[in-house]
Tab-separated table of C-alpha atoms and ligand atoms in Angstrom:
chain	number	residue	atom	x	y	z
A	25	UNK	CA	0.000	0.000	0.000
A	26	UNK	CA	1.145	3.544	-0.744
A	27	UNK	CA	2.623	5.275	2.241
A	28	UNK	CA	3.301	8.900	3.061
A	29	UNK	CA	5.399	9.465	6.148
A	30	UNK	CA	5.519	12.991	7.591
A	31	UNK	CA	6.511	14.494	10.963
A	32	UNK	CA	2.794	14.238	11.908
A	33	UNK	CA	2.536	10.517	11.207
A	34	UNK	CA	5.793	9.955	13.092
A	35	UNK	CA	4.764	12.127	16.045
A	36	UNK	CA	1.455	10.347	16.569
A	37	UNK	CA	2.329	6.880	15.305
A	38	UNK	CA	-0.396	7.006	12.645
A	39	UNK	CA	-0.317	5.732	9.073
A	40	UNK	CA	-1.787	8.618	7.048
A	41	UNK	CA	-1.308	12.384	7.594
A	42	UNK	CA	-5.070	12.986	7.501
A	43	UNK	CA	-7.230	14.194	10.418
A	44	UNK	CA	-10.991	14.138	10.813
A	45	UNK	CA	-11.911	17.693	11.854
A	46	UNK	CA	-13.908	18.005	15.066
A	47	UNK	CA	-17.579	18.480	14.150
A	48	UNK	CA	-20.602	18.422	16.445
A	49	UNK	CA	-22.914	15.434	15.683
A	50	UNK	CA	-20.401	14.136	13.091
A	51	UNK	CA	-17.126	13.536	14.930
A	52	UNK	CA	-18.671	11.208	17.513
A	53	UNK	CA	-17.047	7.964	18.751
A	54	UNK	CA	-17.922	5.599	15.843
A	55	UNK	CA	-16.804	8.129	13.190
A	56	UNK	CA	-13.641	9.101	15.101
A	57	UNK	CA	-12.808	5.420	15.533
A	58	UNK	CA	-13.458	4.738	11.819
A	59	UNK	CA	-10.929	7.395	10.784
A	60	UNK	CA	-8.324	6.267	13.326
A	61	UNK	CA	-8.851	2.609	12.382
A	62	UNK	CA	-8.308	3.570	8.718
A	63	UNK	CA	-4.898	4.986	9.658
A	64	UNK	CA	-5.673	8.675	10.137
A	65	UNK	CA	-6.444	10.686	13.270
A	66	UNK	CA	-10.053	11.083	14.352
A	67	UNK	CA	-10.667	14.180	16.495
A	68	UNK	CA	-13.684	14.225	18.819
A	69	UNK	CA	-15.919	17.306	18.671
A	70	UNK	CA	-16.726	18.297	22.263
A	71	UNK	CA	-18.945	21.381	21.975
A	72	UNK	CA	-22.027	19.389	23.072
A	73	UNK	CA	-20.560	17.791	26.237
A	74	UNK	CA	-19.798	18.711	29.831
A	75	UNK	CA	-16.659	17.241	31.474
A	76	UNK	CA	-18.158	13.875	32.350
A	77	UNK	CA	-19.805	13.686	28.917
A	78	UNK	CA	-16.372	14.125	27.378
A	79	UNK	CA	-14.912	11.397	29.601
A	80	UNK	CA	-17.708	9.094	28.477
A	81	UNK	CA	-17.150	9.692	24.737
A	82	UNK	CA	-13.398	9.197	25.168
A	83	UNK	CA	-14.163	5.825	26.804
A	84	UNK	CA	-16.642	4.928	24.043
A	85	UNK	CA	-14.025	5.753	21.380
A	86	UNK	CA	-11.388	3.665	23.187
A	87	UNK	CA	-13.809	0.730	23.183
A	88	UNK	CA	-13.965	0.988	19.364
A	89	UNK	CA	-10.286	1.522	18.548
A	90	UNK	CA	-6.900	1.047	20.154
A	91	UNK	CA	-5.364	3.529	17.681
A	92	UNK	CA	-4.606	7.161	18.631
A	93	UNK	CA	-7.323	9.802	18.390
A	94	UNK	CA	-7.608	13.425	19.452
A	95	UNK	CA	-9.973	15.755	21.259
A	96	UNK	CA	-10.913	19.309	20.325
A	97	UNK	CA	-11.629	21.901	23.011
A	98	UNK	CA	-13.474	25.192	22.555
A	99	UNK	CA	-10.979	27.375	24.416
A	100	UNK	CA	-13.357	30.298	24.978
A	101	UNK	CA	-16.231	28.208	26.383
A	102	UNK	CA	-16.877	27.893	30.143
A	103	UNK	CA	-16.334	24.126	29.720
A	104	UNK	CA	-12.736	24.575	28.479
A	105	UNK	CA	-10.758	23.998	31.647
A	106	UNK	CA	-12.881	21.015	32.713
A	107	UNK	CA	-12.454	19.485	29.249
A	108	UNK	CA	-8.689	20.054	29.424
A	109	UNK	CA	-8.458	18.309	32.805
A	110	UNK	CA	-10.400	15.307	31.470
A	111	UNK	CA	-8.189	15.110	28.348
A	112	UNK	CA	-5.115	15.150	30.610
A	113	UNK	CA	-6.507	12.584	33.068
A	114	UNK	CA	-7.502	10.317	30.184
A	115	UNK	CA	-4.042	10.759	28.600
A	116	UNK	CA	-5.383	11.735	25.184
A	117	UNK	CA	-2.225	12.212	23.054
A	118	UNK	CA	-3.438	15.085	20.856
A	119	UNK	CA	-5.666	18.099	21.559
A	120	UNK	CA	-6.727	20.887	19.246
A	121	UNK	CA	-7.986	24.131	20.769
A	122	UNK	CA	-10.126	26.646	18.904
A	123	UNK	CA	-12.652	29.462	19.367
A	124	UNK	CA	-10.735	31.389	22.027
A	125	UNK	CA	-7.244	31.945	23.408
A	126	UNK	CA	-5.110	28.884	24.280
A	127	UNK	CA	-3.141	30.959	26.846
A	128	UNK	CA	-4.509	29.156	29.894
A	129	UNK	CA	-4.769	25.653	28.408
A	130	UNK	CA	-1.507	25.361	26.429
A	131	UNK	CA	0.757	25.282	29.535
A	132	UNK	CA	-1.493	22.607	31.100
A	133	UNK	CA	-1.048	20.385	28.039
A	134	UNK	CA	2.662	21.117	27.777
A	135	UNK	CA	3.199	20.086	31.427
A	136	UNK	CA	1.247	16.883	30.764
A	137	UNK	CA	3.280	16.081	27.628
A	138	UNK	CA	0.201	16.327	25.381
A	139	UNK	CA	0.456	17.751	21.864
A	140	UNK	CA	-1.702	20.909	21.621
A	141	UNK	CA	-2.338	22.383	18.183
A	142	UNK	CA	-4.326	25.635	18.110
A	143	UNK	CA	-6.657	26.393	15.179
A	144	UNK	CA	-5.874	29.789	13.628
A	145	UNK	CA	-7.104	31.882	10.683
A	146	UNK	CA	-4.172	34.374	10.541
A	147	UNK	CA	-0.397	34.588	11.093
A	148	UNK	CA	-0.908	36.962	14.060
A	149	UNK	CA	-3.098	34.418	15.863
A	150	UNK	CA	-0.569	31.688	15.083
A	151	UNK	CA	2.175	33.752	16.735
A	152	UNK	CA	-0.014	34.239	19.822
A	153	UNK	CA	-0.602	30.483	19.983
A	154	UNK	CA	3.151	29.918	19.782
A	155	UNK	CA	3.732	32.443	22.601
A	156	UNK	CA	1.109	30.616	24.688
A	157	UNK	CA	3.122	27.411	24.379
A	158	UNK	CA	1.118	25.464	21.801
A	159	UNK	CA	3.195	22.710	20.195
A	160	UNK	CA	1.651	23.081	16.722
A	161	UNK	CA	-0.921	24.895	14.617
A	162	UNK	CA	-3.972	23.994	12.558
A	163	UNK	CA	-4.010	26.732	9.881
A	164	UNK	CA	-7.583	26.923	8.594
A	165	UNK	CA	-8.515	29.006	5.571
A	166	UNK	CA	-11.787	30.822	4.984
A	167	UNK	CA	-12.945	28.365	2.314
A	168	UNK	CA	-13.566	25.780	5.044
A	169	UNK	CA	-16.906	24.971	6.645
A	170	UNK	CA	-18.250	26.421	9.913
A	171	UNK	CA	-17.036	29.391	11.999
A	172	UNK	CA	-14.476	31.575	10.321
A	173	UNK	CA	-12.509	34.765	10.980
A	174	UNK	CA	-13.612	38.096	9.533
A	175	UNK	CA	-10.172	38.289	7.874
A	176	UNK	CA	-11.057	35.553	5.379
A	177	UNK	CA	-7.543	34.440	4.413
A	178	UNK	CA	-7.489	31.400	2.109
A	179	UNK	CA	-5.674	28.165	2.987
A	180	UNK	CA	-3.116	28.458	0.163
A	181	UNK	CA	-2.074	31.906	1.389
A	182	UNK	CA	-2.239	31.115	5.104
A	183	UNK	CA	-0.375	27.819	5.429
A	184	UNK	CA	3.114	28.733	4.123
A	185	UNK	CA	3.082	32.017	6.038
A	186	UNK	CA	2.175	30.262	9.294
A	187	UNK	CA	4.866	27.645	8.626
A	188	UNK	CA	7.498	30.353	8.079
A	189	UNK	CA	6.421	32.647	10.907
A	190	UNK	CA	6.035	30.072	13.670
A	191	UNK	CA	8.492	27.332	12.768
A	192	UNK	CA	5.957	24.983	14.396
A	193	UNK	CA	4.424	21.898	12.753
A	194	UNK	CA	1.300	22.933	10.858
A	195	UNK	CA	-1.791	20.972	9.829
A	196	UNK	CA	-3.582	22.575	6.852
A	197	UNK	CA	-7.387	22.789	6.951
A	198	UNK	CA	-10.103	24.306	4.815
A	199	UNK	CA	-10.831	23.369	1.218
A	200	UNK	CA	-9.006	20.024	1.252
A	201	UNK	CA	-10.763	16.980	-0.103
A	202	UNK	CA	-8.530	14.845	-2.299
A	203	UNK	CA	-4.994	13.647	-2.958
A	204	UNK	CA	-4.017	16.746	-4.903
A	205	UNK	CA	-5.058	18.849	-1.930
A	206	UNK	CA	-2.956	16.715	0.413
A	207	UNK	CA	0.027	16.973	-1.941
A	208	UNK	CA	-0.432	20.743	-2.217
A	209	UNK	CA	-0.626	21.136	1.570
A	210	UNK	CA	2.621	19.182	2.005
A	211	UNK	CA	4.272	21.347	-0.663
A	212	UNK	CA	3.153	24.439	1.298
A	213	UNK	CA	5.031	23.096	4.308
A	214	UNK	CA	2.214	21.414	6.239
A	215	UNK	CA	2.812	18.081	7.961
A	216	UNK	CA	-0.753	16.884	7.295
A	217	UNK	CA	-4.314	17.927	6.568
A	218	UNK	CA	-7.626	18.145	8.402
A	219	UNK	CA	-10.850	17.609	6.469
A	220	UNK	CA	-14.447	18.309	7.478
A	221	UNK	CA	-16.839	18.520	4.528
A	222	UNK	CA	-15.295	15.551	2.651
A	223	UNK	CA	-15.656	13.296	5.697
A	224	UNK	CA	-19.350	14.154	6.183
A	225	UNK	CA	-20.018	12.603	2.767
A	226	UNK	CA	-18.831	9.100	3.638
A	227	UNK	CA	-20.634	5.846	4.362
A	228	UNK	CA	-19.709	5.877	8.047
A	229	UNK	CA	-20.670	9.502	8.724
A	230	UNK	CA	-23.620	9.478	11.175
A	231	UNK	CA	-25.495	12.177	9.275
A	232	UNK	CA	-28.814	11.975	7.423
A	233	UNK	CA	-28.644	10.673	3.831
A	234	UNK	CA	-30.384	13.819	2.567
A	235	UNK	CA	-27.503	15.923	3.923
A	236	UNK	CA	-24.938	13.678	2.225
A	237	UNK	CA	-26.874	13.863	-1.068
A	238	UNK	CA	-27.025	17.658	-0.754
A	239	UNK	CA	-23.234	17.761	-0.421
A	240	UNK	CA	-22.957	15.717	-3.620
A	241	UNK	CA	-25.306	18.136	-5.409
A	242	UNK	CA	-23.694	21.405	-4.295
A	243	UNK	CA	-21.163	23.275	-6.415
A	244	UNK	CA	-18.152	25.264	-5.219
A	245	UNK	CA	-20.190	28.457	-5.551
A	246	UNK	CA	-23.076	27.175	-3.397
A	247	UNK	CA	-21.790	28.259	0.031
A	248	UNK	CA	-21.934	31.646	1.718
A	249	UNK	CA	-20.932	33.351	4.950
A	250	UNK	CA	-23.698	34.255	7.376
A	251	UNK	CA	-23.157	36.008	10.710
A	252	UNK	CA	-20.726	38.640	9.489
A	253	UNK	CA	-21.859	40.966	12.308
A	254	UNK	CA	-21.543	38.328	15.046
A	255	UNK	CA	-19.158	35.563	13.957
A	256	UNK	CA	-18.925	34.516	10.300
A	257	UNK	CA	-20.136	30.992	9.598
A	258	UNK	CA	-19.677	29.244	6.218
A	259	UNK	CA	-22.776	27.273	5.263
A	260	UNK	CA	-24.612	26.072	2.159
A	261	UNK	CA	-26.992	28.426	0.394
A	262	UNK	CA	-30.556	27.216	1.085
A	263	UNK	CA	-33.858	28.472	2.536
A	264	UNK	CA	-32.433	28.410	6.062
A	265	UNK	CA	-29.365	30.513	5.258
A	266	UNK	CA	-31.467	32.798	3.011
A	267	UNK	CA	-33.622	33.538	6.088
A	268	UNK	CA	-30.553	34.194	8.222
A	269	UNK	CA	-29.014	36.490	5.616
A	270	UNK	CA	-32.244	38.432	5.218
A	271	UNK	CA	-32.723	38.773	8.984
A	272	UNK	CA	-29.216	40.022	9.704
A	273	UNK	CA	-29.239	42.495	6.819
A	274	UNK	CA	-32.303	44.158	8.391
A	275	UNK	CA	-31.000	44.695	11.951
A	276	UNK	CA	-27.966	45.671	14.019
A	277	UNK	CA	-29.392	44.076	17.171
A	278	UNK	CA	-26.496	41.711	17.933
A	279	UNK	CA	-28.387	39.734	20.600
A	280	UNK	CA	-31.247	39.076	18.187
A	281	UNK	CA	-28.863	38.071	15.396
A	282	UNK	CA	-27.136	35.630	17.778
A	283	UNK	CA	-30.489	34.010	18.536
A	284	UNK	CA	-31.242	33.469	14.863
A	285	UNK	CA	-27.858	33.040	13.147
A	286	UNK	CA	-25.891	30.042	14.391
A	287	UNK	CA	-25.980	26.273	14.732
A	288	UNK	CA	-29.537	26.119	16.118
A	289	UNK	CA	-30.974	24.552	12.963
A	290	UNK	CA	-28.026	22.256	12.161
A	291	UNK	CA	-29.616	19.162	13.803
A	292	UNK	CA	-32.763	19.729	11.709
A	293	UNK	CA	-30.668	19.176	8.573
A	294	UNK	CA	-28.055	16.771	9.957
A	295	UNK	CA	-30.342	14.433	11.912
A	296	UNK	CA	-33.840	14.933	10.472
A	297	UNK	CA	-32.737	15.434	6.864
A	298	UNK	CA	-34.515	18.762	6.315
A	299	UNK	CA	-31.816	20.212	4.052
A	300	UNK	CA	-33.884	23.229	3.005
A	301	UNK	CA	-35.340	24.365	6.334
A	302	UNK	CA	-32.282	23.272	8.361
A	303	UNK	CA	-28.691	24.490	8.353
A	304	UNK	CA	-26.329	22.647	5.981
A	305	UNK	CA	-22.795	23.443	7.116
A	306	UNK	CA	-20.324	22.922	4.252
A	307	UNK	CA	-17.129	24.392	2.813
A	308	UNK	CA	-16.321	25.366	-0.771
A	309	UNK	CA	-14.623	22.003	-1.338
A	310	UNK	CA	-18.163	20.600	-1.503
A	311	UNK	CA	-17.922	21.237	-5.276
A	312	UNK	CA	-15.609	18.227	-5.621
A	313	UNK	CA	-17.633	15.926	-3.386
A	314	UNK	CA	-19.450	13.632	-5.817
A	315	UNK	CA	-19.572	10.258	-4.109
A	316	UNK	CA	-20.021	8.530	-0.747
A	317	UNK	CA	-16.907	6.396	-0.237
A	318	UNK	CA	-16.167	4.428	2.907
A	319	UNK	CA	-13.671	6.081	5.231
A	320	UNK	CA	-11.508	2.964	4.911
A	321	UNK	CA	-11.497	3.338	1.103
A	322	UNK	CA	-11.197	7.135	0.983
A	323	UNK	CA	-8.067	7.563	3.052
A	324	UNK	CA	-5.646	5.266	1.189
A	325	UNK	CA	-7.044	6.590	-2.112
A	326	UNK	CA	-6.233	10.169	-1.059
A	327	UNK	CA	-2.708	9.131	-0.069
A	328	UNK	CA	-2.175	7.214	-3.339
A	329	UNK	CA	-3.381	10.225	-5.347
A	330	UNK	CA	-1.166	12.577	-3.337
A	331	UNK	CA	1.852	10.430	-4.109
A	332	UNK	CA	0.864	10.430	-7.797
A	333	UNK	CA	0.524	14.213	-7.675
A	334	UNK	CA	3.954	14.454	-6.095
A	335	UNK	CA	5.160	12.240	-8.956
A	336	UNK	CA	6.633	9.664	-6.660
A	337	UNK	CA	5.674	6.023	-6.900
A	338	UNK	CA	7.556	4.826	-3.892
A	339	UNK	CA	7.606	5.192	-0.124
A	340	UNK	CA	7.956	8.896	0.431
A	341	UNK	CA	9.125	10.847	3.435
A	342	UNK	CA	8.285	14.531	3.785
A	343	UNK	CA	10.660	16.525	5.987
B	411	LIG	C1	-20.731	20.666	10.924
B	411	LIG	C2	-19.366	21.177	11.272
B	411	LIG	C3	-19.039	21.442	12.601
B	411	LIG	C4	-17.760	21.906	12.953
B	411	LIG	N1	-17.449	22.126	14.283
B	411	LIG	C5	-16.170	22.479	14.628
B	411	LIG	C6	-15.790	22.600	16.004
B	411	LIG	O1	-16.606	22.400	16.923
B	411	LIG	N2	-14.513	22.948	16.307
B	411	LIG	C7	-13.577	23.164	15.313
B	411	LIG	O2	-12.404	23.465	15.622
B	411	LIG	N3	-13.914	23.040	13.985
B	411	LIG	C8	-15.164	22.704	13.634
B	411	LIG	N4	-15.508	22.545	12.307
B	411	LIG	C9	-14.449	22.701	11.280
B	411	LIG	C10	-13.891	21.318	10.863
B	411	LIG	O3	-13.333	20.645	11.961
B	411	LIG	C11	-12.828	21.441	9.760
B	411	LIG	O4	-11.676	22.101	10.245
B	411	LIG	C12	-13.326	22.182	8.538
B	411	LIG	O5	-14.574	21.644	8.133
B	411	LIG	C13	-12.307	22.058	7.411
B	411	LIG	O6	-12.766	22.629	6.227
B	411	LIG	P1	-13.453	21.754	5.040
B	411	LIG	O7	-14.872	21.589	5.451
B	411	LIG	O8	-13.261	22.607	3.844
B	411	LIG	O9	-12.722	20.450	4.974
B	411	LIG	C14	-16.784	22.121	11.934
B	411	LIG	C15	-17.142	21.855	10.578
B	411	LIG	C16	-18.400	21.381	10.261
B	411	LIG	C17	-18.711	21.075	8.813
């Protein structure tokens, strides 16, 4: 089988330099375990859990795989410190932090010998993460799904600048969905990639079939940002996001916008399959999603295509 060895695969003892991005309702134990079992790194989304809930899903994931997996922590949420303590007690090897400053959490992870990569949208935020003591960076461009920075820097621009500025290992995220994307990210200096949208459209993804079919149908031009006044969120264009866009264009009442523009209607699409009335969260890479592979089939195919794109038909080590 084709093999791509990078500092990320060596650091974590995994086979493929591909991470499942943390996603509420998606990156739950069976999906995280499927990605880790297939040789990548599954990362648990934790936004929906309290501390004991997180401990429980870590245990559930461990019951499904003995391979490494990670946990993501929303650094600005009141649950952050409790989640960090659980991750440390449970000896999770890899933690990503996002949505807030890692200043308080990064030293906790460093003392515990846990890898802590902070998710950033700009070079300035990457430098702050480095100063806080984070051991690596997830550099996520504005083409990716979900919450984004107002600065809207694309992945191809962001990744090499974060690599150069920080000197830390960098995982590229946002807009990556195939082997050419993986090859490109490695050429930009990343040690691996994190995918969200591509993984939702897989056999194992625990999301309604209507949502998966909608991802297949959408083109690269079929996403938009909502929430520009509160916190930009990249989603698919549909009735739900039309309503949000119309509502926020008519008011500057931030509290009211927060009530209406956010993840509230994501379960309606993701679980109940209402992909018009509910929120379909997707990135621009959705334009290249045209099938529903198994996770176990997708990951080696991406690696094989990356090696082809790098024009190397042999075991390959990226330094
Ligand atoms: C439904 C959904 C929920 C997400 N939730 C989170 C989250 O809680 N924390 C986080 O760091 N990233 C979150 N993300 C971002 C993904 O982990 C991933 O980085 C992103 O989707 C990559 O861009 P792509 O969709 O172009 O692959 C979410 C993405 C989606 C689609």
